[in-house]
Tab-separated table of C-alpha atoms in Angstrom:
chain	number	residue	atom	x	y	z
V	11	UNK	CA	14.849	7.013	11.939
V	12	UNK	CA	14.501	7.261	8.157
V	13	UNK	CA	11.094	8.781	7.273
V	14	UNK	CA	11.303	7.231	3.773
V	15	UNK	CA	11.255	3.684	5.175
V	16	UNK	CA	7.901	1.899	5.008
V	17	UNK	CA	6.730	-1.613	5.769
V	18	UNK	CA	3.832	-3.695	4.521
V	19	UNK	CA	3.035	-6.701	6.713
V	20	UNK	CA	1.090	-9.526	5.054
V	21	UNK	CA	-1.441	-10.822	7.594
V	22	UNK	CA	-4.334	-12.272	5.648
V	23	UNK	CA	-3.508	-15.996	5.676
V	24	UNK	CA	-5.427	-18.658	7.556
V	25	UNK	CA	-2.554	-21.042	8.401
V	26	UNK	CA	-4.670	-24.198	8.145
V	27	UNK	CA	-1.678	-26.513	8.765
V	28	UNK	CA	-1.781	-25.217	12.362
V	29	UNK	CA	-5.350	-26.392	12.893
V	30	UNK	CA	-7.026	-26.731	15.363
V	31	UNK	CA	-5.248	-23.760	16.988
V	32	UNK	CA	-5.316	-21.683	13.807
V	33	UNK	CA	-8.840	-21.177	12.516
V	34	UNK	CA	-10.568	-18.989	9.935
V	35	UNK	CA	-11.732	-16.635	12.681
V	36	UNK	CA	-8.400	-16.543	14.567
V	37	UNK	CA	-5.433	-17.621	12.408
V	38	UNK	CA	-1.911	-18.381	13.564
V	39	UNK	CA	-0.429	-14.881	13.152
V	40	UNK	CA	-2.668	-13.764	16.023
V	41	UNK	CA	-1.455	-16.523	18.384
V	42	UNK	CA	1.563	-16.752	20.671
V	43	UNK	CA	2.831	-19.877	18.978
V	44	UNK	CA	5.972	-20.394	21.056
V	45	UNK	CA	4.772	-19.190	24.419
V	46	UNK	CA	7.001	-16.109	24.163
V	47	UNK	CA	4.461	-13.632	25.504
V	48	UNK	CA	3.844	-12.072	22.074
V	49	UNK	CA	1.825	-13.197	19.086
V	50	UNK	CA	3.589	-13.652	15.745
V	51	UNK	CA	2.184	-10.417	14.313
V	52	UNK	CA	3.222	-8.497	17.444
V	53	UNK	CA	6.761	-9.890	17.141
V	54	UNK	CA	6.875	-8.948	13.457
V	55	UNK	CA	5.714	-5.356	13.953
V	56	UNK	CA	7.936	-4.802	16.976
V	57	UNK	CA	10.894	-6.050	14.920
V	58	UNK	CA	10.126	-3.551	12.177
V	59	UNK	CA	9.586	-0.567	14.497
V	60	UNK	CA	13.247	-0.783	15.487
V	61	UNK	CA	14.119	0.987	12.200
V	62	UNK	CA	10.839	1.926	10.491
V	63	UNK	CA	8.596	4.706	11.878
V	64	UNK	CA	5.476	3.154	13.441
V	65	UNK	CA	3.244	5.455	11.403
V	66	UNK	CA	4.834	4.050	8.195
V	67	UNK	CA	3.744	0.463	8.825
V	68	UNK	CA	0.728	-0.948	6.980
V	69	UNK	CA	-0.998	-4.238	7.802
V	70	UNK	CA	-2.539	-6.006	4.813
V	71	UNK	CA	-5.271	-8.322	5.984
V	72	UNK	CA	-8.834	-9.487	5.545
V	73	UNK	CA	-11.825	-7.443	6.718
V	74	UNK	CA	-12.681	-10.092	9.324
V	75	UNK	CA	-9.360	-9.543	11.126
V	76	UNK	CA	-9.613	-5.771	11.581
V	77	UNK	CA	-10.578	-5.945	15.264
V	78	UNK	CA	-7.849	-8.542	16.001
V	79	UNK	CA	-5.196	-6.310	14.408
V	80	UNK	CA	-6.277	-3.215	16.296
V	81	UNK	CA	-6.544	-5.154	19.567
V	82	UNK	CA	-3.051	-6.660	19.261
V	83	UNK	CA	-1.374	-3.598	17.707
V	84	UNK	CA	-2.872	-0.626	19.584
V	85	UNK	CA	-0.028	1.620	18.451
V	86	UNK	CA	-1.431	1.544	14.902
V	87	UNK	CA	-4.368	3.546	13.641
V	88	UNK	CA	-7.261	2.040	11.732
V	89	UNK	CA	-6.029	3.852	8.621
V	90	UNK	CA	-2.865	1.708	8.754
V	91	UNK	CA	-4.867	-1.486	8.360
V	92	UNK	CA	-5.403	-2.126	4.635
V	93	UNK	CA	-8.365	-4.448	4.129
V	94	UNK	CA	-8.794	-6.830	1.241
V	95	UNK	CA	-12.440	-7.379	0.303
V	96	UNK	CA	-11.484	-10.519	-1.675
V	97	UNK	CA	-8.617	-13.021	-1.707
V	98	UNK	CA	-6.467	-12.228	-4.765
V	99	UNK	CA	-3.026	-13.548	-3.768
V	100	UNK	CA	-0.014	-11.256	-3.152
V	101	UNK	CA	0.452	-9.200	-6.336
V	102	UNK	CA	-2.740	-7.053	-6.225
V	103	UNK	CA	-2.457	-6.182	-2.527
V	104	UNK	CA	1.231	-5.258	-2.875
V	105	UNK	CA	0.466	-2.887	-5.780
V	106	UNK	CA	-2.463	-1.414	-3.843
V	107	UNK	CA	-0.260	-0.754	-0.801
V	108	UNK	CA	2.553	0.657	-2.958
V	109	UNK	CA	0.209	3.162	-4.598
V	110	UNK	CA	-1.113	4.267	-1.218
V	111	UNK	CA	2.439	4.739	0.058
V	112	UNK	CA	3.596	6.539	-3.102
V	113	UNK	CA	0.729	9.023	-2.783
V	114	UNK	CA	1.995	9.904	0.715
V	115	UNK	CA	5.724	9.755	-0.082
V	116	UNK	CA	7.013	9.346	-3.657
V	117	UNK	CA	10.548	8.742	-2.294
V	118	UNK	CA	9.503	5.795	-0.119
V	119	UNK	CA	11.394	2.513	0.041
V	120	UNK	CA	9.332	-0.386	1.358
V	121	UNK	CA	9.692	-3.866	2.761
V	122	UNK	CA	7.003	-6.495	2.265
V	123	UNK	CA	7.162	-9.113	5.040
V	124	UNK	CA	4.987	-12.010	6.228
V	125	UNK	CA	3.419	-11.613	9.659
V	126	UNK	CA	4.057	-15.172	10.855
V	127	UNK	CA	7.809	-15.775	10.543
V	128	UNK	CA	10.179	-16.231	13.460
V	129	UNK	CA	13.460	-14.293	13.444
V	130	UNK	CA	15.658	-14.366	16.509
V	131	UNK	CA	18.563	-12.065	15.613
V	132	UNK	CA	16.574	-8.892	14.993
V	133	UNK	CA	19.677	-6.696	14.719
V	134	UNK	CA	21.009	-8.859	11.870
V	135	UNK	CA	17.585	-8.694	10.207
V	136	UNK	CA	17.664	-4.903	10.406
V	137	UNK	CA	21.160	-4.734	8.901
V	138	UNK	CA	20.185	-7.049	6.024
V	139	UNK	CA	17.056	-5.052	5.239
V	140	UNK	CA	18.962	-1.766	5.308
V	141	UNK	CA	21.584	-3.185	2.931
V	142	UNK	CA	18.757	-3.991	0.502
V	143	UNK	CA	17.173	-0.574	1.072
V	144	UNK	CA	20.504	1.075	0.187
V	145	UNK	CA	20.609	-0.802	-3.141
V	146	UNK	CA	16.992	0.089	-3.866
V	147	UNK	CA	17.769	3.774	-3.274
V	148	UNK	CA	20.846	3.628	-5.526
V	149	UNK	CA	19.166	1.956	-8.492
V	150	UNK	CA	15.859	0.511	-9.712
V	151	UNK	CA	16.446	-2.797	-7.972
V	152	UNK	CA	13.974	-5.312	-6.614
V	153	UNK	CA	15.543	-7.107	-3.658
V	154	UNK	CA	14.685	-10.194	-1.648
V	155	UNK	CA	16.205	-12.048	1.271
V	156	UNK	CA	17.197	-15.665	0.737
V	157	UNK	CA	17.854	-18.259	3.432
V	158	UNK	CA	20.897	-20.510	3.129
V	159	UNK	CA	19.456	-24.074	2.971
V	160	UNK	CA	20.391	-26.459	5.761
V	161	UNK	CA	18.753	-29.509	4.180
V	162	UNK	CA	16.918	-30.411	0.922
V	163	UNK	CA	13.553	-29.012	1.954
V	164	UNK	CA	10.742	-29.723	-0.491
V	165	UNK	CA	8.313	-27.339	1.207
V	166	UNK	CA	10.004	-24.096	0.137
V	167	UNK	CA	10.513	-22.385	-3.189
V	168	UNK	CA	14.137	-21.681	-4.100
V	169	UNK	CA	16.032	-18.698	-5.534
V	170	UNK	CA	18.876	-19.427	-7.953
V	171	UNK	CA	21.529	-16.711	-8.065
V	172	UNK	CA	24.282	-16.057	-10.589
V	173	UNK	CA	27.202	-18.450	-10.077
V	174	UNK	CA	29.655	-15.789	-11.210
V	175	UNK	CA	28.820	-13.855	-8.014
V	176	UNK	CA	31.189	-14.971	-5.293
V	177	UNK	CA	29.580	-17.890	-3.509
V	178	UNK	CA	29.987	-17.654	0.214
V	179	UNK	CA	30.903	-13.974	-0.041
V	180	UNK	CA	28.656	-11.400	1.609
V	181	UNK	CA	26.520	-8.997	-0.426
V	182	UNK	CA	23.658	-8.952	-2.883
V	183	UNK	CA	23.674	-11.367	-5.783
V	184	UNK	CA	21.904	-11.254	-9.156
V	185	UNK	CA	18.938	-13.598	-9.309
V	186	UNK	CA	18.837	-15.996	-12.263
V	187	UNK	CA	15.403	-17.441	-11.543
V	188	UNK	CA	12.851	-18.403	-8.932
V	189	UNK	CA	12.202	-22.149	-8.686
V	190	UNK	CA	8.998	-23.801	-7.493
V	191	UNK	CA	8.913	-26.245	-4.573
V	192	UNK	CA	11.063	-29.161	-5.805
V	193	UNK	CA	10.940	-32.888	-5.248
V	194	UNK	CA	13.585	-34.353	-2.934
V	195	UNK	CA	16.181	-35.206	-5.588
V	196	UNK	CA	15.885	-31.772	-7.206
V	197	UNK	CA	16.258	-30.130	-3.816
V	198	UNK	CA	19.381	-32.194	-3.167
V	199	UNK	CA	20.850	-31.044	-6.486
V	200	UNK	CA	20.121	-27.421	-5.562
V	201	UNK	CA	22.152	-27.769	-2.383
V	202	UNK	CA	24.996	-29.512	-4.212
V	203	UNK	CA	25.205	-26.662	-6.749
V	204	UNK	CA	25.621	-24.137	-3.927
V	205	UNK	CA	23.930	-21.163	-5.564
V	206	UNK	CA	20.358	-21.775	-4.345
V	207	UNK	CA	18.591	-20.162	-1.387
V	208	UNK	CA	15.224	-20.705	0.201
V	209	UNK	CA	12.652	-18.094	-0.780
V	210	UNK	CA	11.572	-16.416	2.467
V	211	UNK	CA	8.965	-14.154	0.856
V	212	UNK	CA	10.587	-10.964	2.182
V	213	UNK	CA	10.941	-8.235	-0.463
V	214	UNK	CA	12.328	-4.694	-0.606
V	215	UNK	CA	12.021	-2.032	-3.321
V	216	UNK	CA	11.361	1.623	-3.998
V	217	UNK	CA	7.664	2.325	-4.490
V	218	UNK	CA	8.346	3.914	-7.856
V	219	UNK	CA	10.344	0.864	-8.963
V	220	UNK	CA	7.657	-1.691	-8.031
V	221	UNK	CA	4.861	0.424	-9.504
V	222	UNK	CA	6.771	0.768	-12.767
V	223	UNK	CA	7.311	-2.987	-12.786
V	224	UNK	CA	3.547	-3.518	-12.568
V	225	UNK	CA	3.093	-0.945	-15.336
V	226	UNK	CA	5.468	-2.974	-17.551
V	227	UNK	CA	4.554	-6.561	-16.651
V	228	UNK	CA	0.983	-6.364	-15.370
V	229	UNK	CA	-0.607	-3.430	-17.226
V	230	UNK	CA	-4.150	-4.599	-16.586
V	231	UNK	CA	-3.681	-4.826	-12.830
V	232	UNK	CA	-1.824	-1.521	-12.841
V	233	UNK	CA	-4.610	0.244	-14.744
V	234	UNK	CA	-7.259	-1.155	-12.414
V	235	UNK	CA	-5.598	0.105	-9.239
V	236	UNK	CA	-4.116	3.307	-10.718
V	237	UNK	CA	-7.637	4.423	-11.618
V	238	UNK	CA	-8.321	4.851	-7.902
V	239	UNK	CA	-5.271	6.949	-7.169
V	240	UNK	CA	-7.341	10.073	-6.551
V	241	UNK	CA	-9.309	8.472	-3.697
V	242	UNK	CA	-6.493	6.590	-1.960
V	243	UNK	CA	-5.984	7.711	1.634
V	244	UNK	CA	-9.409	9.430	1.626
V	245	UNK	CA	-12.885	8.474	2.820
V	246	UNK	CA	-13.770	7.356	-0.713
V	247	UNK	CA	-11.049	4.667	-0.864
V	248	UNK	CA	-13.099	1.874	0.780
V	249	UNK	CA	-15.929	2.239	-1.743
V	250	UNK	CA	-13.552	2.133	-4.699
V	251	UNK	CA	-11.673	-0.901	-3.359
V	252	UNK	CA	-14.840	-2.809	-2.521
V	253	UNK	CA	-16.058	-2.311	-6.068
V	254	UNK	CA	-12.791	-2.884	-7.958
V	255	UNK	CA	-10.543	-5.156	-5.907
V	256	UNK	CA	-12.497	-8.353	-6.780
V	257	UNK	CA	-11.812	-7.598	-10.473
V	258	UNK	CA	-8.040	-8.039	-9.959
V	259	UNK	CA	-6.294	-11.112	-11.291
V	260	UNK	CA	-5.527	-13.775	-8.673
V	261	UNK	CA	-1.747	-13.921	-9.006
V	262	UNK	CA	1.326	-14.010	-6.767
V	263	UNK	CA	4.065	-11.373	-6.811
V	264	UNK	CA	6.489	-14.088	-7.888
V	265	UNK	CA	4.563	-14.902	-11.079
V	266	UNK	CA	3.414	-11.345	-11.751
V	267	UNK	CA	6.729	-9.498	-11.390
V	268	UNK	CA	9.718	-11.377	-9.968
V	269	UNK	CA	9.904	-14.107	-12.626
V	270	UNK	CA	9.738	-11.494	-15.401
V	271	UNK	CA	12.056	-8.747	-14.185
V	272	UNK	CA	15.809	-8.667	-14.817
V	273	UNK	CA	16.445	-6.330	-11.891
V	274	UNK	CA	16.127	-8.867	-9.059
V	275	UNK	CA	18.837	-9.244	-6.397
V	276	UNK	CA	18.972	-11.602	-3.433
V	277	UNK	CA	20.851	-11.145	-0.185
V	278	UNK	CA	21.720	-14.336	1.716
V	279	UNK	CA	20.256	-13.640	5.142
V	280	UNK	CA	22.637	-13.400	8.097
V	281	UNK	CA	19.933	-14.196	10.649
V	282	UNK	CA	18.292	-17.383	11.898
V	283	UNK	CA	14.856	-17.836	10.278
V	284	UNK	CA	11.883	-20.137	10.502
V	285	UNK	CA	8.681	-19.743	8.548
V	286	UNK	CA	6.659	-21.589	11.220
V	287	UNK	CA	4.612	-23.220	8.510
V	288	UNK	CA	3.770	-26.478	10.306
V	289	UNK	CA	3.641	-28.002	13.781
V	290	UNK	CA	6.914	-29.756	12.937
V	291	UNK	CA	8.665	-26.463	12.204
V	292	UNK	CA	7.369	-25.148	15.524
V	293	UNK	CA	8.826	-28.208	17.241
V	294	UNK	CA	12.229	-27.514	15.658
V	295	UNK	CA	12.113	-23.922	16.897
V	296	UNK	CA	11.372	-24.815	20.521
V	297	UNK	CA	14.536	-24.559	22.593
V	298	UNK	CA	13.294	-26.032	25.878
V	299	UNK	CA	12.376	-29.631	25.122
V	300	UNK	CA	11.586	-31.860	28.077
V	301	UNK	CA	13.037	-35.233	27.169
V	302	UNK	CA	12.955	-34.248	23.477
V	303	UNK	CA	9.267	-33.340	23.734
V	304	UNK	CA	8.194	-29.718	23.072
V	305	UNK	CA	5.255	-28.269	24.976
V	306	UNK	CA	3.622	-24.827	24.807
V	307	UNK	CA	1.570	-23.489	27.742
V	308	UNK	CA	1.246	-26.705	29.728
V	309	UNK	CA	3.388	-28.853	32.013
V	310	UNK	CA	4.549	-32.247	30.811
V	311	UNK	CA	5.113	-35.580	32.572
V	312	UNK	CA	6.363	-38.145	30.065
V	313	UNK	CA	7.587	-41.750	30.094
V	314	UNK	CA	9.296	-43.464	27.132
V	315	UNK	CA	8.117	-40.679	24.819
V	316	UNK	CA	10.052	-38.347	22.504
V	317	UNK	CA	9.712	-36.114	19.460
V	318	UNK	CA	6.230	-34.909	20.374
V	319	UNK	CA	4.895	-31.373	19.744
V	320	UNK	CA	2.276	-30.571	22.397
V	321	UNK	CA	0.098	-27.512	22.720
V	322	UNK	CA	-2.533	-27.122	25.452
V	323	UNK	CA	-4.628	-24.571	27.229
V	324	UNK	CA	-2.716	-22.476	29.769
V	325	UNK	CA	-1.607	-24.369	32.898
V	326	UNK	CA	-2.739	-27.880	31.912
V	327	UNK	CA	-0.783	-30.982	32.965
V	328	UNK	CA	-0.147	-33.436	30.129
V	329	UNK	CA	0.839	-37.028	30.911
V	330	UNK	CA	2.062	-39.269	28.060
V	331	UNK	CA	3.610	-42.733	27.939
V	332	UNK	CA	5.118	-44.583	24.943
V	333	UNK	CA	4.090	-41.904	22.453
V	334	UNK	CA	6.673	-40.778	19.880
V	335	UNK	CA	6.676	-38.177	17.117
V	336	UNK	CA	3.093	-37.006	17.493
V	337	UNK	CA	1.358	-33.639	17.326
V	338	UNK	CA	-0.975	-33.261	20.309
V	339	UNK	CA	-3.126	-30.118	20.395
V	340	UNK	CA	-5.700	-29.792	23.181
V	341	UNK	CA	-8.123	-26.965	22.592
V	342	UNK	CA	-11.420	-26.230	24.299
V	343	UNK	CA	-13.542	-27.809	21.578
V	344	UNK	CA	-11.024	-29.957	19.626
V	345	UNK	CA	-8.369	-32.538	20.533
V	346	UNK	CA	-5.907	-33.411	17.762
V	347	UNK	CA	-3.543	-36.403	18.102
V	348	UNK	CA	-1.762	-36.807	14.787
V	349	UNK	CA	1.529	-38.320	13.503
V	350	UNK	CA	4.144	-35.627	12.990
V	351	UNK	CA	5.353	-37.267	9.808
V	352	UNK	CA	1.910	-36.726	8.271
V	353	UNK	CA	1.651	-33.038	9.248
V	354	UNK	CA	1.302	-31.922	5.629
V	355	UNK	CA	-2.037	-33.764	5.549
V	356	UNK	CA	-3.591	-31.609	8.274
V	357	UNK	CA	-5.015	-29.314	5.567
V	358	UNK	CA	-6.876	-32.340	4.206
V	359	UNK	CA	-8.103	-33.166	7.731
V	360	UNK	CA	-9.524	-29.633	7.959
V	361	UNK	CA	-11.492	-30.225	4.762
V	362	UNK	CA	-12.855	-33.524	6.094
V	363	UNK	CA	-13.886	-31.887	9.370
V	364	UNK	CA	-15.638	-29.150	7.436
V	365	UNK	CA	-17.479	-31.688	5.289
V	366	UNK	CA	-18.579	-33.632	8.344
V	367	UNK	CA	-19.410	-30.813	10.761
V	368	UNK	CA	-19.587	-27.603	8.754
V	369	UNK	CA	-17.680	-24.565	10.032
V	370	UNK	CA	-18.217	-25.357	13.722
V	371	UNK	CA	-14.613	-26.428	14.344
V	372	UNK	CA	-12.895	-24.551	11.524
């Protein structure tokens, strides 16, 4: 196993579109969403340990999730859990992690990966990541994995790659630009052009390359975090981060670096991928559908019903009749029955619940 390989797992999100299962205190990455026997973060870390030394994996998360991380990932030490004292989007925490890694190993190559994605063909994932790692070790490249679109999805950002690169041919392709989540007609045009991929938010680069990119494109953020280099990986680190991290600009890695650099390459992924961003995406991922209804944990008896995504407490019997295309989530203190076609509005429902009842159910 290559000792220069490192991983940074992003695990600080709340996943409010999966309410009421996903809450502020226990978000979706710490749940077994598909009834597989492992939570999403456990699946992610186990996937990475196939080719990255366990001691080289960092978990980036919020202070409130420290005990959850250590409970679910007992093979990691507390020093491998990097805690953000404030929410500042993806750029500051990636630079912070890269500086910590560089101090340990200046020759490190790292992957940044979300903790809540579902990837079935883990061998193909490993091969794709290693192909990107090879390019990063050969030159100062910033690499990302793109997903070949299967329909004009308006919920994902897109990556446009150079048309002069052979479309349909394997291998890394030069990125022209990152595109924001489009409307439906724009998404359709992306698919028709053939040189657009979904942005999966999975990145690979050498630590020196990404740190130099921050130095060039985000000098203020770089200076802020570089000033703590002496205390990183020591007992003084927590104090420095608590004092200085909130001063960082709230900015994503896409805006901060990727949209500015001319060294970006994308590899069309060879594996099946799902970002599990909504109850509907979870429904699509479920293989065993009883009469076209998907159920996690419980047992279903249905009549004249289809297209439903059902999640219950362990071992519960659910009986439905003449219900179609609904999300049904039965939790100890909350029951959600909501049209699947309106799933994007669940975030708004969470806000309304908070306004009406405070944080009791959030």
